[in-house]
Amino acid sequence: PDPLEIFYRTRPGEVRDHHLRPSIRLLTADDLLRMGEEEAILADGAVMERAMVDSPAPSRTEPAAEAIDVREDFNPLAAFEPALMTDSEGRVSTTIRLPDNLTRYRITAVAVSGSSHYGKAETTLTARLPLMVRPSPPRFLNFGDRFEFPVVLQNQTDQDQSVEVALDVANLGLTGAQGYRLDIPANDRVEVRFPAETGQAGTARFQVVAAGNGFSDAARGQLPVWTPATREAFATYGELDDDGIVQPVIMPEAVWPQFGQL
């Protein structure tokens, strides 16, 4: 939040008037007759009818051919530097290492000097590559799901690119091609979909790689594979006497072998 709005916000006066007329002590009619109206007022003294309560507003503060590098650190917070000191000219600098996100970062600086001077400013920084691969997996899967794994390839150069893209997975099964060769126009993007299906419950991992015209990019990630929300159980009960019995067992149909058991 903007520190100026916190430390220099408009404060209410918090001044209230209290009228004490219901608490005035009056003389009886006999006293008034005996002492007279003027003497009664003097005897009772001056009545204070105003009270002022000084109640300051509470202060509240509300609270940043070479190997292809694989991007896998997608932390949305690129850096947080809470204690940088400026020089005599008011300048300060620091070095940060950006995560692997290809996005636009918002940079916010808040300055404090002493106990009464504050400032805030913002700017942006864009991180990108000549050839960018953007996998867009679902947030989660159930085992037994069949789906399409979308990957967007983006050409940030001024020339058309011939690109090869491949997808490698773990705890997933690709039901189609594992790679494609395609052309991406200059300053344009193309979407590729890989048909796939889930295996066992747990964690599915993927890595997608694209290369062409001297540029390359790769990204790695994972997503959860869950079990079904409900389950059924069957049982047979009986007694065994001296002689044995034969109990036929019929395997149930339409079960998930990754999940059910006998």
PDB file of C-alpha atoms in Angstrom:
ATOM      1  CA  PRO A   1       0.000   0.000   0.000  1.00  0.00           C
ATOM      2  CA  ASP A   2       0.963   3.605  -0.508  1.00  0.00           C
ATOM      3  CA  PRO A   3       2.698   4.860   2.697  1.00  0.00           C
ATOM      4  CA  LEU A   4       1.391   8.384   2.123  1.00  0.00           C
ATOM      5  CA  GLU A   5      -2.181   7.144   2.456  1.00  0.00           C
ATOM      6  CA  ILE A   6      -1.270   5.467   5.752  1.00  0.00           C
ATOM      7  CA  PHE A   7       0.872   8.082   7.504  1.00  0.00           C
ATOM      8  CA  TYR A   8      -0.758  11.203   6.053  1.00  0.00           C
ATOM      9  CA  ARG A   9      -4.374  10.189   5.815  1.00  0.00           C
ATOM     10  CA  THR A  10      -7.218  12.495   6.903  1.00  0.00           C
ATOM     11  CA  ARG A  11      -7.893  12.076  10.606  1.00  0.00           C
ATOM     12  CA  PRO A  12     -11.319  12.764  12.144  1.00  0.00           C
ATOM     13  CA  GLY A  13     -11.614  15.429  14.862  1.00  0.00           C
ATOM     14  CA  GLU A  14     -13.227  13.049  17.385  1.00  0.00           C
ATOM     15  CA  VAL A  15     -14.670  16.030  19.343  1.00  0.00           C
ATOM     16  CA  ARG A  16     -18.092  15.523  20.921  1.00  0.00           C
ATOM     17  CA  ASP A  17     -20.403  17.695  23.042  1.00  0.00           C
ATOM     18  CA  HIS A  18     -22.097  16.319  26.158  1.00  0.00           C
ATOM     19  CA  HIS A  19     -25.086  18.237  27.524  1.00  0.00           C
ATOM     20  CA  LEU A  20     -25.582  17.857  31.282  1.00  0.00           C
ATOM     21  CA  ARG A  21     -28.911  19.570  31.688  1.00  0.00           C
ATOM     22  CA  PRO A  22     -30.638  16.386  32.955  1.00  0.00           C
ATOM     23  CA  SER A  23     -28.118  16.305  35.827  1.00  0.00           C
ATOM     24  CA  ILE A  24     -28.674  19.892  37.113  1.00  0.00           C
ATOM     25  CA  ARG A  25     -29.670  19.989  40.799  1.00  0.00           C
ATOM     26  CA  LEU A  26     -32.773  22.158  41.306  1.00  0.00           C
ATOM     27  CA  LEU A  27     -34.090  23.716  44.514  1.00  0.00           C
ATOM     28  CA  THR A  28     -37.573  23.039  45.753  1.00  0.00           C
ATOM     29  CA  ALA A  29     -40.342  25.600  45.442  1.00  0.00           C
ATOM     30  CA  ASP A  30     -40.178  26.342  49.200  1.00  0.00           C
ATOM     31  CA  ASP A  31     -36.441  27.044  48.938  1.00  0.00           C
ATOM     32  CA  LEU A  32     -37.043  29.403  46.068  1.00  0.00           C
ATOM     33  CA  LEU A  33     -39.669  31.281  47.993  1.00  0.00           C
ATOM     34  CA  ARG A  34     -37.429  31.511  51.041  1.00  0.00           C
ATOM     35  CA  MET A  35     -34.162  32.457  49.393  1.00  0.00           C
ATOM     36  CA  GLY A  36     -35.432  34.229  46.343  1.00  0.00           C
ATOM     37  CA  GLU A  37     -34.672  33.378  42.754  1.00  0.00           C
ATOM     38  CA  GLU A  38     -31.413  35.348  42.579  1.00  0.00           C
ATOM     39  CA  GLU A  39     -29.978  33.925  45.771  1.00  0.00           C
ATOM     40  CA  ALA A  40     -30.850  30.379  44.684  1.00  0.00           C
ATOM     41  CA  ILE A  41     -28.921  30.765  41.456  1.00  0.00           C
ATOM     42  CA  LEU A  42     -25.899  32.193  43.257  1.00  0.00           C
ATOM     43  CA  ALA A  43     -26.006  29.521  45.931  1.00  0.00           C
ATOM     44  CA  ASP A  44     -26.128  26.711  43.409  1.00  0.00           C
ATOM     45  CA  GLY A  45     -23.120  28.125  41.514  1.00  0.00           C
ATOM     46  CA  ALA A  46     -22.366  28.237  37.818  1.00  0.00           C
ATOM     47  CA  VAL A  47     -23.413  25.177  35.843  1.00  0.00           C
ATOM     48  CA  MET A  48     -20.973  23.795  33.306  1.00  0.00           C
ATOM     49  CA  GLU A  49     -22.899  22.488  30.282  1.00  0.00           C
ATOM     50  CA  ARG A  50     -20.077  21.579  27.969  1.00  0.00           C
ATOM     51  CA  ALA A  51     -17.516  18.729  28.066  1.00  0.00           C
ATOM     52  CA  MET A  52     -14.914  17.991  25.486  1.00  0.00           C
ATOM     53  CA  VAL A  53     -13.295  14.575  25.196  1.00  0.00           C
ATOM     54  CA  ASP A  54      -9.935  14.362  23.406  1.00  0.00           C
ATOM     55  CA  SER A  55      -9.864  10.923  21.824  1.00  0.00           C
ATOM     56  CA  PRO A  56      -7.166  10.724  19.107  1.00  0.00           C
ATOM     57  CA  ALA A  57      -7.812   8.376  16.212  1.00  0.00           C
ATOM     58  CA  PRO A  58      -5.871   5.107  16.481  1.00  0.00           C
ATOM     59  CA  SER A  59      -2.956   4.750  14.096  1.00  0.00           C
ATOM     60  CA  ARG A  60      -3.126   1.604  12.007  1.00  0.00           C
ATOM     61  CA  THR A  61      -0.524   0.376   9.528  1.00  0.00           C
ATOM     62  CA  GLU A  62      -1.434  -2.312   6.951  1.00  0.00           C
ATOM     63  CA  PRO A  63       0.983  -4.129   5.990  1.00  0.00           C
ATOM     64  CA  ALA A  64       7.451  -8.538  -2.694  1.00  0.00           C
ATOM     65  CA  ALA A  65      24.496 -27.993 -30.519  1.00  0.00           C
ATOM     66  CA  GLU A  66      24.525 -26.995 -26.660  1.00  0.00           C
ATOM     67  CA  ALA A  67      22.369 -28.293 -23.881  1.00  0.00           C
ATOM     68  CA  ILE A  68      19.009 -26.552 -23.603  1.00  0.00           C
ATOM     69  CA  ASP A  69      18.361 -24.767 -20.318  1.00  0.00           C
ATOM     70  CA  VAL A  70      15.162 -26.057 -18.716  1.00  0.00           C
ATOM     71  CA  ARG A  71      12.932 -23.553 -16.966  1.00  0.00           C
ATOM     72  CA  GLU A  72      11.353 -24.895 -13.782  1.00  0.00           C
ATOM     73  CA  ASP A  73      11.480 -22.080 -11.187  1.00  0.00           C
ATOM     74  CA  PHE A  74       8.157 -20.266 -11.612  1.00  0.00           C
ATOM     75  CA  ASN A  75       8.094 -18.308  -8.341  1.00  0.00           C
ATOM     76  CA  PRO A  76       5.819 -15.268  -8.857  1.00  0.00           C
ATOM     77  CA  LEU A  77       7.978 -13.212  -6.429  1.00  0.00           C
ATOM     78  CA  ALA A  78      11.208 -12.420  -8.260  1.00  0.00           C
ATOM     79  CA  ALA A  79      12.943 -10.550  -5.409  1.00  0.00           C
ATOM     80  CA  PHE A  80      12.325  -8.856  -2.050  1.00  0.00           C
ATOM     81  CA  GLU A  81      14.957  -6.440  -0.751  1.00  0.00           C
ATOM     82  CA  PRO A  82      13.664  -4.897   2.489  1.00  0.00           C
ATOM     83  CA  ALA A  83      16.710  -2.909   3.692  1.00  0.00           C
ATOM     84  CA  LEU A  84      18.544  -1.020   0.929  1.00  0.00           C
ATOM     85  CA  MET A  85      20.316   2.243   1.844  1.00  0.00           C
ATOM     86  CA  THR A  86      20.769   5.093  -0.612  1.00  0.00           C
ATOM     87  CA  ASP A  87      23.978   7.061  -1.083  1.00  0.00           C
ATOM     88  CA  SER A  88      24.381  10.803  -0.529  1.00  0.00           C
ATOM     89  CA  GLU A  89      22.680  11.482  -3.889  1.00  0.00           C
ATOM     90  CA  GLY A  90      19.674   9.339  -3.062  1.00  0.00           C
ATOM     91  CA  ARG A  91      20.639   6.480  -5.386  1.00  0.00           C
ATOM     92  CA  VAL A  92      20.635   2.774  -4.621  1.00  0.00           C
ATOM     93  CA  SER A  93      21.122  -0.363  -6.731  1.00  0.00           C
ATOM     94  CA  THR A  94      20.958  -4.099  -6.213  1.00  0.00           C
ATOM     95  CA  THR A  95      21.380  -7.270  -8.262  1.00  0.00           C
ATOM     96  CA  ILE A  96      18.605  -9.862  -8.529  1.00  0.00           C
ATOM     97  CA  ARG A  97      18.224 -13.167 -10.362  1.00  0.00           C
ATOM     98  CA  LEU A  98      14.901 -13.525 -12.123  1.00  0.00           C
ATOM     99  CA  PRO A  99      12.942 -16.789 -11.895  1.00  0.00           C
ATOM    100  CA  ASP A 100      12.181 -18.733 -15.054  1.00  0.00           C
ATOM    101  CA  ASN A 101       8.862 -17.016 -15.747  1.00  0.00           C
ATOM    102  CA  LEU A 102       8.485 -15.422 -19.164  1.00  0.00           C
ATOM    103  CA  THR A 103       6.217 -12.594 -18.155  1.00  0.00           C
ATOM    104  CA  ARG A 104       6.021  -8.941 -17.201  1.00  0.00           C
ATOM    105  CA  TYR A 105       7.197  -8.193 -13.672  1.00  0.00           C
ATOM    106  CA  ARG A 106       5.940  -5.273 -11.628  1.00  0.00           C
ATOM    107  CA  ILE A 107       8.724  -3.530  -9.694  1.00  0.00           C
ATOM    108  CA  THR A 108       7.638  -1.511  -6.657  1.00  0.00           C
ATOM    109  CA  ALA A 109       9.969   0.680  -4.576  1.00  0.00           C
ATOM    110  CA  VAL A 110       8.972   2.196  -1.226  1.00  0.00           C
ATOM    111  CA  ALA A 111      11.347   4.729   0.374  1.00  0.00           C
ATOM    112  CA  VAL A 112      11.412   5.914   3.989  1.00  0.00           C
ATOM    113  CA  SER A 113      13.526   8.702   5.484  1.00  0.00           C
ATOM    114  CA  GLY A 114      13.273   9.373   9.183  1.00  0.00           C
ATOM    115  CA  SER A 115       9.783   9.226  10.661  1.00  0.00           C
ATOM    116  CA  SER A 116       7.918  11.635   8.391  1.00  0.00           C
ATOM    117  CA  HIS A 117       9.132  11.277   4.776  1.00  0.00           C
ATOM    118  CA  TYR A 118       7.841   8.517   2.517  1.00  0.00           C
ATOM    119  CA  GLY A 119       7.654   7.760  -1.186  1.00  0.00           C
ATOM    120  CA  LYS A 120       6.517   5.062  -3.595  1.00  0.00           C
ATOM    121  CA  ALA A 121       7.042   4.368  -7.319  1.00  0.00           C
ATOM    122  CA  GLU A 122       6.414   1.509  -9.754  1.00  0.00           C
ATOM    123  CA  THR A 123       7.768   0.339 -13.097  1.00  0.00           C
ATOM    124  CA  THR A 124       7.738  -2.876 -15.151  1.00  0.00           C
ATOM    125  CA  LEU A 125      10.257  -5.340 -16.564  1.00  0.00           C
ATOM    126  CA  THR A 126       9.529  -7.901 -19.298  1.00  0.00           C
ATOM    127  CA  ALA A 127      11.367 -11.245 -19.427  1.00  0.00           C
ATOM    128  CA  ARG A 128      11.178 -13.139 -22.736  1.00  0.00           C
ATOM    129  CA  LEU A 129      13.122 -15.347 -25.176  1.00  0.00           C
ATOM    130  CA  PRO A 130      13.339 -15.370 -28.992  1.00  0.00           C
ATOM    131  CA  LEU A 131      11.544 -18.744 -28.945  1.00  0.00           C
ATOM    132  CA  MET A 132       9.237 -19.417 -26.005  1.00  0.00           C
ATOM    133  CA  VAL A 133       7.418 -22.619 -25.095  1.00  0.00           C
ATOM    134  CA  ARG A 134       4.399 -22.298 -22.804  1.00  0.00           C
ATOM    135  CA  PRO A 135       2.858 -25.569 -21.518  1.00  0.00           C
ATOM    136  CA  SER A 136      -0.712 -25.206 -20.246  1.00  0.00           C
ATOM    137  CA  PRO A 137      -1.548 -28.396 -18.321  1.00  0.00           C
ATOM    138  CA  PRO A 138      -4.782 -28.728 -16.313  1.00  0.00           C
ATOM    139  CA  ARG A 139      -4.668 -27.957 -12.604  1.00  0.00           C
ATOM    140  CA  PHE A 140      -5.271 -31.637 -11.721  1.00  0.00           C
ATOM    141  CA  LEU A 141      -6.312 -34.991 -13.200  1.00  0.00           C
ATOM    142  CA  ASN A 142      -8.017 -38.203 -12.090  1.00  0.00           C
ATOM    143  CA  PHE A 143      -6.412 -41.461 -13.097  1.00  0.00           C
ATOM    144  CA  GLY A 144      -8.191 -42.877 -16.110  1.00  0.00           C
ATOM    145  CA  ASP A 145      -8.669 -39.403 -17.621  1.00  0.00           C
ATOM    146  CA  ARG A 146      -8.060 -38.826 -21.314  1.00  0.00           C
ATOM    147  CA  PHE A 147      -7.173 -35.274 -22.274  1.00  0.00           C
ATOM    148  CA  GLU A 148      -5.159 -33.062 -24.598  1.00  0.00           C
ATOM    149  CA  PHE A 149      -2.000 -31.424 -23.276  1.00  0.00           C
ATOM    150  CA  PRO A 150      -1.766 -27.967 -24.914  1.00  0.00           C
ATOM    151  CA  VAL A 151       1.574 -26.286 -25.593  1.00  0.00           C
ATOM    152  CA  VAL A 152       1.885 -22.796 -27.104  1.00  0.00           C
ATOM    153  CA  LEU A 153       5.030 -21.970 -29.104  1.00  0.00           C
ATOM    154  CA  GLN A 154       5.747 -18.264 -29.515  1.00  0.00           C
ATOM    155  CA  ASN A 155       8.129 -16.737 -32.061  1.00  0.00           C
ATOM    156  CA  GLN A 156       9.402 -13.377 -30.790  1.00  0.00           C
ATOM    157  CA  THR A 157      11.714 -12.722 -33.741  1.00  0.00           C
ATOM    158  CA  ASP A 158      11.099 -10.870 -37.009  1.00  0.00           C
ATOM    159  CA  GLN A 159      11.717 -14.007 -39.098  1.00  0.00           C
ATOM    160  CA  ASP A 160       9.731 -17.197 -39.633  1.00  0.00           C
ATOM    161  CA  GLN A 161      11.036 -20.167 -37.663  1.00  0.00           C
ATOM    162  CA  SER A 162      10.977 -23.894 -38.375  1.00  0.00           C
ATOM    163  CA  VAL A 163      10.657 -25.504 -34.932  1.00  0.00           C
ATOM    164  CA  GLU A 164      10.728 -29.037 -33.559  1.00  0.00           C
ATOM    165  CA  VAL A 165       8.839 -29.621 -30.289  1.00  0.00           C
ATOM    166  CA  ALA A 166       8.737 -32.751 -28.108  1.00  0.00           C
ATOM    167  CA  LEU A 167       6.961 -33.697 -24.869  1.00  0.00           C
ATOM    168  CA  ASP A 168       8.316 -36.134 -22.289  1.00  0.00           C
ATOM    169  CA  VAL A 169       6.048 -37.322 -19.447  1.00  0.00           C
ATOM    170  CA  ALA A 170       6.116 -39.498 -16.325  1.00  0.00           C
ATOM    171  CA  ASN A 171       2.995 -41.134 -14.841  1.00  0.00           C
ATOM    172  CA  LEU A 172       1.221 -40.101 -18.040  1.00  0.00           C
ATOM    173  CA  GLY A 173       0.791 -41.949 -21.312  1.00  0.00           C
ATOM    174  CA  LEU A 174       0.936 -40.210 -24.676  1.00  0.00           C
ATOM    175  CA  THR A 175      -1.702 -41.681 -26.996  1.00  0.00           C
ATOM    176  CA  GLY A 176      -0.456 -39.741 -30.027  1.00  0.00           C
ATOM    177  CA  ALA A 177       2.799 -38.358 -31.356  1.00  0.00           C
ATOM    178  CA  GLN A 178       5.529 -37.371 -28.902  1.00  0.00           C
ATOM    179  CA  GLY A 179       6.871 -34.610 -31.150  1.00  0.00           C
ATOM    180  CA  TYR A 180       6.018 -32.361 -34.091  1.00  0.00           C
ATOM    181  CA  ARG A 181       7.788 -30.207 -36.662  1.00  0.00           C
ATOM    182  CA  LEU A 182       6.024 -26.977 -37.565  1.00  0.00           C
ATOM    183  CA  ASP A 183       6.558 -23.458 -38.918  1.00  0.00           C
ATOM    184  CA  ILE A 184       5.837 -20.401 -36.775  1.00  0.00           C
ATOM    185  CA  PRO A 185       5.414 -17.025 -38.534  1.00  0.00           C
ATOM    186  CA  ALA A 186       7.405 -14.030 -37.315  1.00  0.00           C
ATOM    187  CA  ASN A 187       6.011 -12.448 -34.125  1.00  0.00           C
ATOM    188  CA  ASP A 188       3.275 -15.058 -33.964  1.00  0.00           C
ATOM    189  CA  ARG A 189       2.310 -18.133 -31.959  1.00  0.00           C
ATOM    190  CA  VAL A 190       1.083 -21.659 -32.667  1.00  0.00           C
ATOM    191  CA  GLU A 191      -0.673 -24.119 -30.341  1.00  0.00           C
ATOM    192  CA  VAL A 192       0.185 -27.846 -30.342  1.00  0.00           C
ATOM    193  CA  ARG A 193      -1.913 -30.471 -28.513  1.00  0.00           C
ATOM    194  CA  PHE A 194      -0.555 -33.823 -27.308  1.00  0.00           C
ATOM    195  CA  PRO A 195      -3.255 -36.492 -26.649  1.00  0.00           C
ATOM    196  CA  ALA A 196      -2.540 -38.234 -23.345  1.00  0.00           C
ATOM    197  CA  GLU A 197      -4.059 -40.277 -20.551  1.00  0.00           C
ATOM    198  CA  THR A 198      -3.283 -40.745 -16.875  1.00  0.00           C
ATOM    199  CA  GLY A 199      -1.680 -43.772 -15.255  1.00  0.00           C
ATOM    200  CA  GLN A 200      -1.468 -44.326 -11.531  1.00  0.00           C
ATOM    201  CA  ALA A 201      -2.650 -41.838  -8.950  1.00  0.00           C
ATOM    202  CA  GLY A 202       0.080 -39.609  -7.585  1.00  0.00           C
ATOM    203  CA  THR A 203       2.095 -36.960  -9.394  1.00  0.00           C
ATOM    204  CA  ALA A 204       2.409 -36.540 -13.145  1.00  0.00           C
ATOM    205  CA  ARG A 205       5.579 -34.853 -14.427  1.00  0.00           C
ATOM    206  CA  PHE A 206       6.251 -33.359 -17.830  1.00  0.00           C
ATOM    207  CA  GLN A 207       9.016 -31.664 -19.785  1.00  0.00           C
ATOM    208  CA  VAL A 208       8.504 -29.935 -23.127  1.00  0.00           C
ATOM    209  CA  VAL A 209      11.414 -28.888 -25.375  1.00  0.00           C
ATOM    210  CA  ALA A 210      11.401 -26.757 -28.552  1.00  0.00           C
ATOM    211  CA  ALA A 211      14.321 -25.843 -30.816  1.00  0.00           C
ATOM    212  CA  GLY A 212      14.857 -24.332 -34.240  1.00  0.00           C
ATOM    213  CA  ASN A 213      16.856 -21.711 -36.193  1.00  0.00           C
ATOM    214  CA  GLY A 214      19.464 -21.483 -33.437  1.00  0.00           C
ATOM    215  CA  PHE A 215      16.927 -20.743 -30.670  1.00  0.00           C
ATOM    216  CA  SER A 216      15.578 -23.107 -28.026  1.00  0.00           C
ATOM    217  CA  ASP A 217      13.504 -23.243 -24.884  1.00  0.00           C
ATOM    218  CA  ALA A 218      12.340 -25.926 -22.433  1.00  0.00           C
ATOM    219  CA  ALA A 219       9.995 -26.009 -19.446  1.00  0.00           C
ATOM    220  CA  ARG A 220       9.389 -28.601 -16.736  1.00  0.00           C
ATOM    221  CA  GLY A 221       6.517 -28.997 -14.292  1.00  0.00           C
ATOM    222  CA  GLN A 222       4.160 -31.358 -12.489  1.00  0.00           C
ATOM    223  CA  LEU A 223       0.481 -31.716 -11.522  1.00  0.00           C
ATOM    224  CA  PRO A 224      -1.468 -34.009  -9.166  1.00  0.00           C
ATOM    225  CA  VAL A 225      -3.332 -37.114 -10.339  1.00  0.00           C
ATOM    226  CA  TRP A 226      -6.146 -37.861  -7.888  1.00  0.00           C
ATOM    227  CA  THR A 227      -8.227 -40.943  -7.128  1.00  0.00           C
ATOM    228  CA  PRO A 228     -12.010 -40.986  -7.675  1.00  0.00           C
ATOM    229  CA  ALA A 229     -14.069 -39.139  -5.114  1.00  0.00           C
ATOM    230  CA  THR A 230     -16.083 -42.224  -4.006  1.00  0.00           C
ATOM    231  CA  ARG A 231     -15.461 -45.947  -3.622  1.00  0.00           C
ATOM    232  CA  GLU A 232     -17.548 -49.088  -3.077  1.00  0.00           C
ATOM    233  CA  ALA A 233     -16.787 -52.109  -0.910  1.00  0.00           C
ATOM    234  CA  PHE A 234     -18.312 -55.604  -1.017  1.00  0.00           C
ATOM    235  CA  ALA A 235     -17.982 -58.458   1.476  1.00  0.00           C
ATOM    236  CA  THR A 236     -19.424 -61.953   2.098  1.00  0.00           C
ATOM    237  CA  TYR A 237     -19.886 -63.374   5.608  1.00  0.00           C
ATOM    238  CA  GLY A 238     -20.617 -66.955   6.823  1.00  0.00           C
ATOM    239  CA  GLU A 239     -19.678 -69.733   9.228  1.00  0.00           C
ATOM    240  CA  LEU A 240     -17.391 -72.759   8.856  1.00  0.00           C
ATOM    241  CA  ASP A 241     -18.470 -76.029  10.519  1.00  0.00           C
ATOM    242  CA  ASP A 242     -16.517 -79.290  10.559  1.00  0.00           C
ATOM    243  CA  ASP A 243     -16.905 -79.734   6.827  1.00  0.00           C
ATOM    244  CA  GLY A 244     -15.553 -77.294   4.286  1.00  0.00           C
ATOM    245  CA  ILE A 245     -17.663 -75.180   1.983  1.00  0.00           C
ATOM    246  CA  VAL A 246     -17.201 -73.833  -1.492  1.00  0.00           C
ATOM    247  CA  GLN A 247     -17.622 -70.084  -1.947  1.00  0.00           C
ATOM    248  CA  PRO A 248     -17.749 -68.954  -5.585  1.00  0.00           C
ATOM    249  CA  VAL A 249     -16.082 -65.608  -6.228  1.00  0.00           C
ATOM    250  CA  ILE A 250     -17.108 -63.482  -9.187  1.00  0.00           C
ATOM    251  CA  MET A 251     -14.825 -60.596  -9.944  1.00  0.00           C
ATOM    252  CA  PRO A 252     -16.785 -57.340 -10.189  1.00  0.00           C
ATOM    253  CA  GLU A 253     -16.771 -55.558 -13.503  1.00  0.00           C
ATOM    254  CA  ALA A 254     -16.100 -51.903 -14.353  1.00  0.00           C
ATOM    255  CA  VAL A 255     -13.468 -51.445 -11.638  1.00  0.00           C
ATOM    256  CA  TRP A 256     -10.265 -49.433 -11.673  1.00  0.00           C
ATOM    257  CA  PRO A 257      -7.386 -51.914 -11.351  1.00  0.00           C
ATOM    258  CA  GLN A 258      -5.130 -49.035 -10.215  1.00  0.00           C
ATOM    259  CA  PHE A 259      -7.435 -48.393  -7.280  1.00  0.00           C
ATOM    260  CA  GLY A 260      -9.460 -51.544  -6.436  1.00  0.00           C
ATOM    261  CA  GLN A 261      -8.202 -54.780  -4.891  1.00  0.00           C
ATOM    262  CA  LEU A 262      -9.379 -58.216  -3.777  1.00  0.00           C
TER     263      LEU A 262
END
